[in-house]
Amino acid sequence: MSRGFVQGTLAGLTSAGARVGRWLREPDRPRLGIEFHAGTVAAVRLARSGGRRRLAAAAAIGLPEGARLPGMARSNVADRAAVGAVVRQAIERVGGLTERRVALVLPDAVARIVILPEGDLGAARGAALDDVVRFRLKDKVPFDIRQAVVSWS
């Protein structure tokens, strides 16, 4: 093995390590964002400029009446084709069709993450655990917990 080969390999590893370190410190965040409102789909696309992100484009498009129904206990999309068409149109308007990563913002009534300390759950298992989780959540959500789909891990 030649000295040049070893030095080249070490330089390559150092460079790769630097890239991984930079990726961990500064993850590649999505440049495209989609937000669902009650009757609107909004899209934004960011661009890099001088090491900073700036707003490159934004669009908001109204959904047809009744296409989206907010709620945690039922499907939120009444007309899948209409909602899909509006989402695609919003993404096209901001020039985001080639983006691979997307940040999605959903209304609070669609999904909510709540972290409960394990100690609050006691030794409950199975159906009893479901009852305990729902009891602990009832004061943390702005709706009747019996209407919610609850899951945990």
Coordinates of N, CA, C and O in Angstrom, one line a residue, residues 5-151:
F5 N -1.8 6.6 -1.2 CA -3.1 5.9 -1.1 C -3.7 6.1 0.3 O -4.9 6.5 0.5
V6 N -2.9 5.8 1.3 CA -3.3 6.0 2.7 C -3.7 7.4 3.0 O -4.7 7.7 3.6
Q7 N -2.9 8.4 2.6 CA -3.2 9.8 2.8 C -4.5 10.2 2.1 O -5.3 10.9 2.7
G8 N -4.6 9.7 0.9 CA -5.8 10.0 0.1 C -7.1 9.5 0.8 O -8.1 10.1 0.9
T9 N -7.0 8.2 1.3 CA -8.1 7.6 2.0 C -8.4 8.3 3.3 O -9.6 8.6 3.5
L10 N -7.4 8.7 4.0 CA -7.6 9.4 5.3 C -8.3 10.8 5.0 O -9.2 11.2 5.7
A11 N -7.8 11.4 4.0 CA -8.4 12.7 3.6 C -9.8 12.6 3.2 O -10.7 13.4 3.6
G12 N -10.1 11.5 2.5 CA -11.5 11.3 2.1 C -12.4 11.0 3.3 O -13.6 11.4 3.4
L13 N -11.9 10.2 4.2 CA -12.7 9.9 5.5 C -12.9 11.2 6.3 O -13.9 11.4 6.8
T14 N -11.9 12.0 6.4 CA -12.0 13.2 7.1 C -13.0 14.1 6.5 O -13.9 14.7 7.2
S15 N -13.0 14.2 5.2 CA -14.0 15.0 4.4 C -15.4 14.5 4.7 O -16.3 15.2 4.9
A16 N -15.5 13.1 4.6 CA -16.9 12.5 4.8 C -17.3 12.7 6.2 O -18.5 13.0 6.5
G17 N -16.4 12.6 7.2 CA -16.7 12.9 8.6 C -17.2 14.3 8.8 O -18.1 14.6 9.5
A18 N -16.5 15.2 8.1 CA -16.9 16.6 8.2 C -18.3 16.9 7.7 O -19.1 17.6 8.2
R19 N -18.6 16.2 6.5 CA -20.0 16.3 6.0 C -21.0 15.7 6.9 O -22.1 16.3 7.1
V20 N -20.8 14.6 7.5 CA -21.7 14.0 8.4 C -21.9 14.9 9.6 O -23.0 15.1 10.1
G21 N -20.8 15.4 10.2 CA -20.9 16.3 11.3 C -21.7 17.5 11.0 O -22.6 17.9 11.8
R22 N -21.5 18.1 9.8 CA -22.3 19.3 9.4 C -23.8 18.9 9.2 O -24.6 19.6 9.6
W23 N -24.0 17.7 8.7 CA -25.4 17.3 8.5 C -26.1 17.1 9.8 O -27.3 17.4 10.0
L24 N -25.4 16.6 10.8 CA -26.0 16.4 12.2 C -26.2 17.7 12.8 O -27.2 17.9 13.6
R25 N -25.3 18.7 12.6 CA -25.5 20.0 13.3 C -26.5 20.9 12.5 O -27.2 21.7 13.1
E26 N -26.6 20.7 11.2 CA -27.5 21.5 10.4 C -28.3 20.6 9.4 O -27.9 20.5 8.3
P27 N -29.3 19.9 10.0 CA -30.0 19.0 9.1 C -30.7 19.7 7.9 O -31.0 20.9 8.0
D28 N -30.8 19.0 6.9 CA -31.4 19.5 5.6 C -32.9 19.6 5.9 O -33.6 18.6 5.6
R29 N -33.4 20.7 6.3 CA -34.8 20.8 6.6 C -35.6 21.0 5.3 O -35.1 21.5 4.3
P30 N -36.9 20.6 5.3 CA -37.6 20.7 4.0 C -37.7 22.2 3.6 O -37.8 23.1 4.4
R31 N -37.7 22.4 2.3 CA -37.9 23.7 1.8 C -39.3 24.0 1.4 O -39.7 25.1 1.0
L32 N -40.1 22.9 1.4 CA -41.5 23.1 1.0 C -42.4 22.8 2.2 O -42.2 21.8 2.9
G33 N -43.4 23.7 2.4 CA -44.3 23.5 3.5 C -45.7 23.5 3.0 O -46.1 24.4 2.2
I34 N -46.6 22.7 3.6 CA -48.0 22.6 3.2 C -48.8 22.7 4.5 O -48.5 22.0 5.5
E35 N -49.7 23.7 4.6 CA -50.6 23.8 5.8 C -52.0 23.7 5.4 O -52.5 24.3 4.4
F36 N -52.8 22.9 6.2 CA -54.2 22.8 6.0 C -54.9 23.7 7.0 O -54.7 23.6 8.2
H37 N -55.8 24.5 6.5 CA -56.7 25.3 7.3 C -58.1 24.7 7.1 O -58.3 23.8 6.3
A38 N -59.1 25.3 7.7 CA -60.4 24.8 7.6 C -60.9 24.7 6.2 O -61.4 23.7 5.8
G39 N -60.7 25.7 5.4 CA -61.1 25.7 4.0 C -60.1 26.0 3.0 O -60.4 26.4 1.9
T40 N -58.8 26.0 3.4 CA -57.7 26.4 2.6 C -56.5 25.5 2.7 O -56.2 24.9 3.7
V41 N -55.8 25.4 1.6 CA -54.5 24.7 1.6 C -53.5 25.8 1.2 O -53.6 26.5 0.2
A42 N -52.4 26.0 2.1 CA -51.4 27.0 1.9 C -50.1 26.2 1.6 O -49.8 25.2 2.2
A43 N -49.3 26.8 0.7 CA -48.0 26.2 0.4 C -46.9 27.3 0.5 O -47.2 28.5 0.0
V44 N -45.8 27.0 1.0 CA -44.6 27.9 0.9 C -43.4 27.2 0.4 O -43.3 26.0 0.7
R45 N -42.5 27.9 -0.3 CA -41.2 27.3 -0.7 C -40.2 28.3 -0.3 O -40.3 29.5 -0.5
L46 N -39.1 27.7 0.4 CA -38.0 28.5 0.8 C -36.8 28.3 -0.1 O -36.7 27.3 -0.8
A47 N -36.0 29.3 -0.1 CA -34.8 29.2 -0.9 C -33.6 29.7 -0.1 O -33.8 30.5 0.9
R48 N -32.4 29.2 -0.4 CA -31.2 29.6 0.4 C -30.6 30.8 -0.3 O -30.6 30.9 -1.5
S49 N -30.2 31.8 0.5 CA -29.6 33.0 0.0 C -28.6 33.5 1.0 O -29.0 33.8 2.2
G50 N -27.3 33.4 0.7 CA -26.3 33.8 1.6 C -26.2 33.0 2.9 O -26.0 33.6 3.9
G51 N -26.5 31.7 2.8 CA -26.5 30.9 4.0 C -27.7 31.0 4.8 O -27.9 30.3 5.8
R52 N -28.7 31.8 4.4 CA -30.0 31.9 5.2 C -31.1 31.4 4.3 O -31.0 31.4 3.0
R53 N -32.2 31.1 4.9 CA -33.4 30.8 4.1 C -34.3 32.0 4.0 O -34.4 32.8 4.9
R54 N -34.9 32.1 2.8 CA -35.8 33.2 2.6 C -37.0 32.7 1.9 O -37.0 31.6 1.3
L55 N -38.1 33.4 2.0 CA -39.4 33.0 1.4 C -39.2 33.2 -0.1 O -39.0 34.3 -0.6
A56 N -39.4 32.1 -0.9 CA -39.2 32.2 -2.4 C -40.6 32.3 -3.0 O -40.8 33.0 -4.0
A57 N -41.6 31.6 -2.4 CA -43.0 31.7 -3.0 C -44.0 31.2 -2.0 O -43.7 30.4 -1.1
A58 N -45.2 31.7 -2.1 CA -46.3 31.3 -1.2 C -47.6 31.3 -2.0 O -47.7 32.1 -3.0
A59 N -48.5 30.4 -1.7 CA -49.8 30.4 -2.3 C -50.8 29.8 -1.3 O -50.5 29.0 -0.5
A60 N -52.0 30.3 -1.4 CA -53.1 29.7 -0.6 C -54.3 29.5 -1.6 O -54.7 30.4 -2.3
I61 N -54.9 28.3 -1.5 CA -55.9 28.0 -2.5 C -57.1 27.4 -1.6 O -56.9 26.5 -0.8
G62 N -58.3 27.9 -1.9 CA -59.5 27.5 -1.2 C -59.9 26.1 -1.6 O -59.8 25.7 -2.8
L63 N -60.4 25.3 -0.6 CA -60.9 24.0 -0.9 C -62.4 24.1 -1.2 O -63.1 25.0 -0.7
P64 N -62.9 23.2 -2.1 CA -64.3 23.2 -2.3 C -65.1 22.9 -1.1 O -64.6 22.2 -0.2
E65 N -66.3 23.5 -0.9 CA -67.1 23.3 0.2 C -67.3 21.8 0.6 O -67.6 21.0 -0.3
G66 N -67.0 21.5 1.8 CA -67.2 20.1 2.3 C -66.2 19.1 1.9 O -66.3 17.9 2.2
A67 N -65.1 19.6 1.2 CA -64.0 18.6 0.8 C -63.2 18.1 2.0 O -62.7 17.0 2.0
R68 N -63.1 19.0 3.1 CA -62.4 18.6 4.2 C -63.2 18.8 5.5 O -63.9 19.8 5.6
L69 N -63.3 17.8 6.3 CA -64.1 17.8 7.6 C -63.2 17.6 8.8 O -62.7 16.5 9.0
P70 N -62.9 18.7 9.5 CA -62.0 18.5 10.7 C -62.6 17.7 11.8 O -63.8 17.7 12.0
G71 N -61.8 16.9 12.4 CA -62.2 16.1 13.5 C -61.2 14.9 13.7 O -60.5 14.5 12.8
M72 N -61.2 14.5 15.0 CA -60.2 13.4 15.3 C -60.8 12.0 15.2 O -60.1 11.0 15.2
A73 N -62.1 11.9 15.2 CA -62.7 10.5 15.2 C -63.2 10.1 13.9 O -63.8 9.0 13.8
R74 N -63.0 10.8 12.8 CA -63.4 10.4 11.5 C -62.4 10.9 10.5 O -61.5 11.6 10.8
S75 N -62.6 10.4 9.2 CA -61.7 10.8 8.2 C -61.9 12.4 8.0 O -63.0 12.9 8.0
N76 N -60.8 13.0 7.7 CA -60.8 14.5 7.6 C -60.9 14.9 6.1 O -61.0 16.0 5.8
V77 N -60.9 13.9 5.2 CA -61.0 14.2 3.8 C -62.3 13.6 3.2 O -62.4 12.3 3.2
A78 N -63.2 14.4 2.9 CA -64.5 13.9 2.4 C -64.4 13.7 0.9 O -65.0 12.8 0.3
D79 N -63.6 14.5 0.2 CA -63.5 14.4 -1.3 C -62.0 14.4 -1.6 O -61.3 15.4 -1.8
R80 N -61.5 13.1 -1.6 CA -60.0 12.9 -1.8 C -59.5 13.5 -3.1 O -58.4 14.1 -3.1
A81 N -60.2 13.4 -4.2 CA -59.8 13.9 -5.5 C -59.7 15.4 -5.4 O -58.7 16.0 -5.9
A82 N -60.7 16.1 -4.8 CA -60.7 17.6 -4.8 C -59.5 18.1 -3.9 O -58.8 19.0 -4.3
V83 N -59.3 17.5 -2.7 CA -58.2 17.9 -1.8 C -56.9 17.6 -2.5 O -56.0 18.5 -2.5
G84 N -56.7 16.5 -3.1 CA -55.5 16.2 -3.8 C -55.2 17.2 -5.0 O -54.0 17.6 -5.1
A85 N -56.2 17.6 -5.7 CA -56.0 18.5 -6.8 C -55.6 19.9 -6.2 O -54.7 20.5 -6.8
V86 N -56.2 20.3 -5.1 CA -55.9 21.6 -4.5 C -54.4 21.6 -4.0 O -53.7 22.5 -4.2
V87 N -54.0 20.5 -3.3 CA -52.7 20.4 -2.8 C -51.7 20.4 -4.0 O -50.7 21.2 -3.9
R88 N -51.9 19.7 -5.0 CA -51.0 19.7 -6.2 C -51.0 21.1 -6.8 O -49.9 21.6 -7.2
Q89 N -52.1 21.8 -6.9 CA -52.1 23.1 -7.5 C -51.3 24.1 -6.6 O -50.5 24.9 -7.2
A90 N -51.4 24.0 -5.3 CA -50.7 24.8 -4.4 C -49.2 24.6 -4.6 O -48.4 25.5 -4.6
I91 N -48.8 23.3 -4.6 CA -47.4 23.0 -4.8 C -46.8 23.5 -6.1 O -45.7 24.0 -6.2
E92 N -47.6 23.3 -7.2 CA -47.2 23.8 -8.5 C -47.0 25.3 -8.5 O -46.1 25.9 -9.0
R93 N -47.9 26.1 -7.8 CA -47.9 27.5 -7.8 C -46.6 28.0 -7.1 O -46.1 29.1 -7.4
V94 N -46.1 27.3 -6.1 CA -44.9 27.7 -5.5 C -43.6 27.1 -6.1 O -42.5 27.3 -5.6
G95 N -43.8 26.3 -7.1 CA -42.6 25.7 -7.8 C -42.0 24.6 -7.0 O -40.8 24.4 -7.0
G96 N -42.8 23.8 -6.3 CA -42.3 22.8 -5.4 C -42.5 21.4 -5.8 O -42.2 20.5 -5.0
L97 N -42.8 21.1 -7.1 CA -43.0 19.8 -7.5 C -41.8 18.9 -7.5 O -41.9 17.7 -7.4
T98 N -40.6 19.5 -7.5 CA -39.4 18.7 -7.5 C -38.9 18.4 -6.1 O -37.9 17.7 -5.9
E99 N -39.5 19.1 -5.1 CA -39.0 18.9 -3.7 C -39.3 17.5 -3.2 O -40.4 17.0 -3.5
R100 N -38.4 16.9 -2.5 CA -38.6 15.5 -2.0 C -39.0 15.5 -0.6 O -39.6 14.5 -0.2
R101 N -38.8 16.6 0.1 CA -39.1 16.6 1.6 C -40.1 17.7 1.8 O -40.0 18.8 1.2
V102 N -41.1 17.5 2.6 CA -42.2 18.4 2.8 C -42.5 18.5 4.3 O -42.6 17.5 5.0
A103 N -42.7 19.7 4.8 CA -43.1 19.9 6.2 C -44.6 20.1 6.1 O -45.2 20.8 5.3
L104 N -45.4 19.3 6.9 CA -46.8 19.3 6.9 C -47.4 19.9 8.2 O -47.0 19.5 9.3
V105 N -48.2 20.9 8.1 CA -48.9 21.5 9.3 C -50.3 21.2 9.2 O -51.0 21.5 8.3
L106 N -50.8 20.5 10.3 CA -52.2 20.1 10.4 C -52.9 20.8 11.5 O -52.2 21.1 12.5
P107 N -54.2 21.1 11.4 CA -54.9 21.8 12.5 C -54.8 20.9 13.8 O -54.8 19.6 13.7
D108 N -54.9 21.5 14.9 CA -54.9 20.8 16.2 C -56.0 19.7 16.3 O -55.8 18.7 16.9
A109 N -57.1 20.0 15.7 CA -58.2 19.0 15.8 C -58.0 17.8 14.9 O -58.8 16.8 15.0
V110 N -56.9 17.7 14.1 CA -56.7 16.6 13.3 C -55.7 15.6 14.0 O -55.9 14.4 14.0
A111 N -54.7 16.1 14.6 CA -53.7 15.2 15.3 C -53.1 16.0 16.4 O -52.8 17.2 16.3
R112 N -52.8 15.3 17.5 CA -52.2 15.9 18.7 C -51.3 14.9 19.3 O -51.7 13.7 19.5
I113 N -50.1 15.3 19.7 CA -49.2 14.4 20.4 C -49.1 14.9 21.8 O -48.9 16.1 22.1
V114 N -49.4 14.0 22.8 CA -49.3 14.4 24.2 C -48.4 13.3 24.8 O -48.5 12.1 24.6
I115 N -47.4 13.8 25.6 CA -46.5 12.9 26.3 C -46.9 12.8 27.7 O -47.0 13.8 28.4
L116 N -47.2 11.6 28.2 CA -47.6 11.3 29.5 C -46.5 10.6 30.2 O -46.0 9.6 29.7
P117 N -46.1 11.1 31.4 CA -45.0 10.4 32.2 C -45.5 9.0 32.5 O -46.7 8.7 32.8
E118 N -44.6 8.0 32.3 CA -44.9 6.6 32.5 C -45.5 6.4 33.9 O -46.4 5.5 34.1
G119 N -45.0 7.1 34.9 CA -45.5 7.0 36.3 C -46.9 7.3 36.4 O -47.6 6.8 37.3
D120 N -47.5 8.1 35.5 CA -48.9 8.5 35.6 C -49.8 7.3 35.2 O -51.0 7.4 35.4
L121 N -49.2 6.3 34.5 CA -50.0 5.3 34.0 C -50.1 4.1 34.9 O -51.0 3.2 34.7
G122 N -49.3 4.0 35.9 CA -49.4 2.9 36.9 C -49.0 1.6 36.2 O -48.3 1.6 35.3
A123 N -49.6 0.5 36.7 CA -49.3 -0.8 36.2 C -50.4 -1.3 35.3 O -50.5 -2.5 35.0
A124 N -51.2 -0.4 34.8 CA -52.3 -0.8 33.9 C -51.8 -1.5 32.6 O -50.8 -1.1 32.1
R125 N -52.6 -2.4 32.1 CA -52.3 -3.1 30.9 C -53.5 -3.3 30.1 O -54.6 -3.4 30.7
G126 N -53.4 -3.5 28.8 CA -54.6 -3.9 27.9 C -55.6 -2.8 28.0 O -55.4 -1.6 27.9
A127 N -56.9 -3.2 28.1 CA -58.1 -2.3 28.1 C -58.0 -1.3 29.3 O -58.4 -0.2 29.2
A128 N -57.4 -1.8 30.4 CA -57.3 -0.9 31.6 C -56.3 0.3 31.2 O -56.5 1.4 31.7
L129 N -55.3 0.0 30.5 CA -54.3 1.0 30.1 C -55.0 2.0 29.2 O -54.8 3.3 29.3
D130 N -55.9 1.6 28.3 CA -56.6 2.5 27.4 C -57.5 3.5 28.3 O -57.5 4.7 28.0
D131 N -58.1 2.9 29.3 CA -59.0 3.7 30.2 C -58.1 4.7 30.9 O -58.5 5.9 31.1
V132 N -56.9 4.3 31.4 CA -56.1 5.2 32.2 C -55.5 6.3 31.3 O -55.5 7.5 31.6
V133 N -55.1 6.0 30.1 CA -54.6 7.0 29.1 C -55.7 8.0 28.8 O -55.5 9.2 28.8
R134 N -56.9 7.5 28.5 CA -58.0 8.5 28.2 C -58.3 9.4 29.4 O -58.6 10.5 29.2
F135 N -58.3 8.8 30.6 CA -58.6 9.6 31.8 C -57.5 10.7 32.0 O -57.8 11.8 32.2
R136 N -56.2 10.3 31.7 CA -55.2 11.3 31.9 C -55.2 12.4 30.8 O -54.8 13.5 31.0
L137 N -55.8 12.0 29.6 CA -55.8 13.0 28.5 C -57.0 13.9 28.5 O -57.0 14.9 27.9
K138 N -58.1 13.5 29.2 CA -59.3 14.3 29.1 C -59.2 15.8 29.4 O -59.9 16.6 28.8
D139 N -58.3 16.2 30.3 CA -58.1 17.6 30.6 C -57.0 18.2 29.7 O -56.8 19.4 29.8
K140 N -56.4 17.5 28.8 CA -55.4 18.0 28.0 C -55.8 18.3 26.5 O -55.0 18.7 25.7
V141 N -57.0 17.9 26.2 CA -57.5 18.1 24.8 C -58.8 18.9 24.8 O -59.6 18.8 25.8
P142 N -59.0 19.7 23.8 CA -60.2 20.6 23.8 C -61.4 20.0 23.2 O -62.2 20.7 22.6
F143 N -61.6 18.7 23.4 CA -62.8 18.0 22.8 C -63.0 16.8 23.7 O -62.2 16.4 24.6
D144 N -64.2 16.1 23.5 CA -64.5 14.9 24.3 C -63.6 13.8 23.9 O -63.5 13.4 22.8
I145 N -62.8 13.3 24.9 CA -61.8 12.3 24.7 C -62.4 11.0 24.1 O -61.7 10.2 23.5
R146 N -63.7 10.8 24.4 CA -64.3 9.6 23.9 C -64.4 9.6 22.4 O -64.6 8.5 21.8
Q147 N -64.3 10.7 21.7 CA -64.4 10.9 20.3 C -63.0 10.6 19.6 O -62.9 10.6 18.4
A148 N -62.0 10.6 20.4 CA -60.6 10.5 19.8 C -60.2 9.1 19.6 O -60.6 8.1 20.2
V149 N -59.3 9.0 18.6 CA -58.6 7.7 18.3 C -57.3 7.9 19.1 O -56.5 8.8 18.8
V150 N -57.0 7.0 20.0 CA -55.9 7.1 20.9 C -54.9 5.9 20.6 O -55.4 4.8 20.5
S151 N -53.6 6.2 20.5 CA -52.7 5.1 20.4 C -51.4 5.6 21.2 O -51.2 6.7 21.4

